[in-house]
Amino acid sequence: MNEEIILKTTNLHKTYAEGTDLEVHALKGLDIEIKKGEMVAIMGPSGCGKTTLLNLLGGIDQPTEGEIFIQGQDVSELADIEMTEFRLHNIGYIFQLFNLFEFISALDNTVLPLLLTNISRLEAEEEAKMMLRQMGLGDKIFHLPNQLSGGEQQRVAVSRALLMNPAIILGDEPTGDLDQDTSTEIMNLFVSINENYEQTFLVVTHSEYIASFCHRIIRIVDGEIVDKGDEQK
Ligand SMILES: Nc1ncnc2c1ncn2[C@@H]1O[C@H](COP(=O)(O)OP(=O)(O)O)[C@@H](O)[C@H]1O
Ligand SMILES: [Mg+2]
């Protein structure tokens, strides 16, 4: 494994509704180091802060305190618009409920991030088609999400996340809505992407089985890391 640290947090805190009666201290000083090419599972009980952590790492939300370094860049120093650009090129996000747009095709869903760059629509569609073909969806590119199975929808979401060739892929319970066989298929897909392209994966999951596909498991309880995990593979 590569020794380069691709993602690092220092003393990461998140407090929601700070200073009010509703204050929730969701993350309490997390220090995390992830190596390039690592596949890491993040586990912990419901409400322990997993989604909060991913949202901070993905730049969807801001920490209350602490730093996040992605590929050596302190992302808290980026202005909103720079963060959007940085995220687009460095981070792919995959959600439990796929987050596909209901009324547009697999192809149009996949092509979306590329439309935010300078390449032409035609070129963007060619790249998206190639990615969908690699994902085994070549004959379904014009299907709407509801004409695809759960596993196929998640593969569209994976295609969209991969299209920008991000260094890091964040998955928030990406198999949470899939049956066992389809979950296995998606995790095997992640493993082969990880092995072939050295993409780094952080996968939040409730399932020890899903976590077993990863190199190590970080366990969080009540906003604190209780186990950083040893490399298992
Ligand atoms: N937008 C928010 N406003 C206030 N509290 C929140 C918000 N999002 C999450 N929380 C709280 O922060 C804690 C961690 O939530 P979350 O990160 O969603 O946990 P997990 O993903 O591990 O289930 C919970 O107590 C939750 O209720
Ligand atoms: Mg969550």
XYZ file of C-alpha atoms and ligand atoms in Angstrom:
261
model
C 0.000 0.000 0.000
C 0.984 3.551 -0.782
C 2.211 5.449 2.288
C 0.945 8.817 1.094
C -1.724 10.283 3.392
C -4.535 11.415 1.112
C -6.969 12.505 3.798
C -6.296 13.783 7.279
C -8.393 15.427 9.938
C -7.090 17.037 13.107
C -9.269 17.681 16.142
C -12.414 17.696 14.024
C -15.498 18.937 15.853
C -19.036 19.543 14.707
C -21.653 21.127 16.916
C -25.124 21.669 15.502
C -27.211 24.606 16.717
C -24.325 25.864 18.827
C -25.306 28.041 21.778
C -28.974 27.037 21.696
C -30.983 24.549 23.808
C -30.880 22.207 20.837
C -27.082 22.032 20.726
C -25.735 18.637 19.586
C -22.010 17.910 19.802
C -21.977 15.415 16.912
C -18.194 15.050 16.441
C -15.801 15.448 19.356
C -12.275 15.937 18.075
C -11.623 13.289 15.440
C -8.057 12.653 14.258
C -8.133 10.518 11.152
C -5.480 9.538 8.637
C -6.357 7.691 5.448
C -3.690 6.468 3.048
C -3.978 6.750 -0.698
C -5.625 3.625 -2.053
C -7.035 2.546 1.296
C -10.550 1.214 1.558
C -11.901 2.082 4.979
C -15.229 1.243 6.574
C -16.742 3.640 9.092
C -19.003 1.939 11.595
C -20.929 2.927 14.676
C -24.431 3.098 16.110
C -27.109 5.263 14.578
C -26.594 8.901 15.542
C -22.873 8.525 16.345
C -21.866 11.065 13.677
C -21.054 9.039 10.556
C -23.067 11.118 8.101
C -21.847 14.308 9.767
C -18.256 13.159 9.233
C -18.825 12.343 5.570
C -20.575 15.660 4.992
C -17.588 17.513 6.442
C -15.100 15.480 4.412
C -17.143 16.045 1.275
C -17.379 19.794 1.895
C -21.169 19.629 2.127
C -20.969 21.129 5.628
C -18.321 23.009 7.646
C -16.590 21.858 10.849
C -17.069 23.888 14.031
C -13.402 23.343 14.879
C -10.428 21.462 13.468
C -8.882 20.951 10.055
C -9.418 18.725 7.051
C -6.576 18.112 4.614
C -7.326 16.429 1.322
C -4.297 15.704 -0.819
C -2.412 18.156 1.373
C -4.908 20.970 0.767
C -6.471 22.491 3.882
C -10.038 22.571 2.579
C -11.231 24.951 5.291
C -9.106 27.601 3.576
C -11.096 27.291 0.370
C -13.890 29.744 -0.355
C -17.275 28.207 -1.240
C -16.787 28.401 -4.961
C -13.262 26.975 -4.734
C -14.588 24.161 -2.554
C -17.247 23.315 -5.124
C -14.575 23.127 -7.797
C -12.238 21.126 -5.540
C -15.001 18.683 -4.652
C -16.008 18.223 -8.264
C -12.503 17.110 -9.216
C -11.404 15.233 -6.102
C -14.365 13.674 -4.345
C -17.109 11.332 -5.509
C -20.171 10.902 -3.283
C -22.458 7.886 -3.263
C -25.593 7.844 -1.111
C -27.854 5.169 0.279
C -30.826 6.197 -1.836
C -28.780 6.664 -5.002
C -29.845 10.335 -5.375
C -30.628 10.013 -9.053
C -32.897 12.499 -10.767
C -36.144 10.688 -11.361
C -37.182 12.175 -14.689
C -33.943 11.899 -16.644
C -32.188 8.869 -18.105
C -29.253 6.877 -16.708
C -27.074 8.662 -19.269
C -28.270 12.142 -18.312
C -27.839 11.351 -14.612
C -24.297 10.138 -15.223
C -23.230 13.031 -17.413
C -24.239 15.736 -14.892
C -20.866 16.464 -13.219
C -19.120 16.676 -16.590
C -21.545 19.397 -17.667
C -20.036 21.559 -14.923
C -16.673 21.421 -16.696
C -15.548 22.868 -19.995
C -15.905 19.806 -22.149
C -18.578 19.688 -24.841
C -21.914 17.946 -24.314
C -21.056 15.429 -27.036
C -17.720 14.506 -25.488
C -19.307 14.366 -22.030
C -21.956 11.935 -23.290
C -19.334 9.749 -24.945
C -17.431 9.486 -21.661
C -20.604 8.807 -19.694
C -21.639 6.086 -22.148
C -18.229 4.461 -21.861
C -18.483 4.461 -18.070
C -22.013 3.014 -18.115
C -20.826 0.280 -20.493
C -17.980 -0.568 -18.107
C -20.574 -0.858 -15.355
C -22.546 -3.331 -17.440
C -25.327 -0.863 -18.208
C -24.596 -0.359 -21.908
C -28.067 -1.491 -22.959
C -29.846 0.629 -20.345
C -28.422 4.101 -20.876
C -31.770 5.598 -21.859
C -33.710 3.988 -19.010
C -35.208 6.177 -16.303
C -34.219 5.325 -12.702
C -37.570 3.606 -12.041
C -36.913 1.310 -15.017
C -33.754 0.044 -13.315
C -33.278 -2.317 -10.364
C -31.803 -0.996 -7.118
C -28.394 -2.429 -7.987
C -28.519 -0.889 -11.457
C -29.506 2.483 -10.026
C -26.581 2.327 -7.633
C -24.285 1.470 -10.549
C -25.529 4.614 -12.318
C -24.694 6.589 -9.156
C -21.262 4.916 -9.071
C -20.735 5.789 -12.753
C -21.581 9.413 -12.028
C -19.215 9.483 -9.038
C -16.374 7.885 -11.029
C -16.710 9.928 -14.167
C -14.570 12.758 -12.838
C -11.958 10.229 -11.734
C -11.972 11.517 -8.138
C -9.144 10.471 -5.830
C -11.572 9.790 -2.990
C -14.980 8.181 -3.013
C -17.273 8.672 -0.042
C -20.181 6.283 0.382
C -22.870 6.921 2.996
C -24.435 3.497 3.511
C -24.218 2.890 -0.253
C -25.653 -0.623 0.110
C -28.116 0.277 2.862
C -31.083 -0.053 0.548
C -29.936 -3.150 -1.355
C -30.415 -6.865 -0.720
C -27.466 -9.074 0.219
C -26.582 -10.260 -3.315
C -26.777 -6.786 -4.804
C -24.772 -5.359 -1.893
C -22.088 -7.958 -2.559
C -22.080 -7.002 -6.246
C -21.644 -3.290 -5.415
C -18.896 -3.989 -2.862
C -17.057 -6.209 -5.365
C -17.335 -3.357 -7.833
C -15.772 -0.970 -5.267
C -12.973 -3.461 -4.601
C -12.156 -3.803 -8.297
C -12.214 -0.022 -8.797
C -9.980 0.327 -5.748
C -7.542 -2.271 -7.070
C -7.506 -1.061 -10.665
C -7.508 2.704 -10.206
C -6.129 3.132 -6.644
C -9.156 5.163 -5.700
C -9.512 5.662 -1.958
C -12.843 4.614 -0.454
C -14.559 5.598 2.785
C -17.692 3.574 3.236
C -20.149 4.123 6.066
C -22.008 0.950 6.898
C -23.988 -0.780 9.626
C -22.971 -4.174 8.378
C -19.875 -6.104 9.495
C -20.246 -8.091 6.277
C -19.997 -4.958 4.100
C -17.120 -3.696 6.254
C -15.269 -6.975 5.662
C -14.639 -5.887 2.055
C -12.514 -2.994 3.369
C -8.876 -2.886 4.535
C -9.761 -1.581 7.975
C -12.648 -0.408 10.110
C -12.832 2.889 12.002
C -15.377 2.621 14.802
C -17.135 5.680 16.170
C -19.266 5.891 19.287
C -21.020 9.090 20.334
C -18.861 11.367 18.178
C -15.533 9.818 19.172
C -13.265 7.260 17.548
C -13.067 4.183 19.739
C -11.060 2.069 17.298
C -8.936 3.185 14.344
C -8.696 -0.384 13.093
C -5.680 -2.322 11.906
C -5.002 -2.964 8.285
C -6.532 -6.349 7.614
C -5.685 -6.889 3.980
N -28.625 19.164 10.645
C -28.609 18.762 11.918
N -29.037 19.581 12.915
C -29.002 19.187 14.197
N -28.574 17.985 14.615
C -28.139 17.129 13.679
C -28.144 17.462 12.286
N -27.666 16.401 11.587
C -27.377 15.460 12.505
N -27.658 15.885 13.764
C -27.432 15.138 15.020
O -26.042 14.829 15.091
C -25.840 13.514 15.577
C -25.090 12.688 14.540
O -25.952 12.480 13.405
P -25.477 11.710 12.091
O -24.159 12.226 11.692
O -26.586 11.806 11.110
O -25.348 10.220 12.653
P -25.237 8.828 11.873
O -25.046 9.103 10.420
O -24.069 8.137 12.508
O -26.508 8.095 12.152
C -27.221 12.983 15.916
O -27.462 13.231 17.278
C -28.148 13.810 15.058
O -29.416 13.905 15.619
Mg -26.154 8.496 8.722
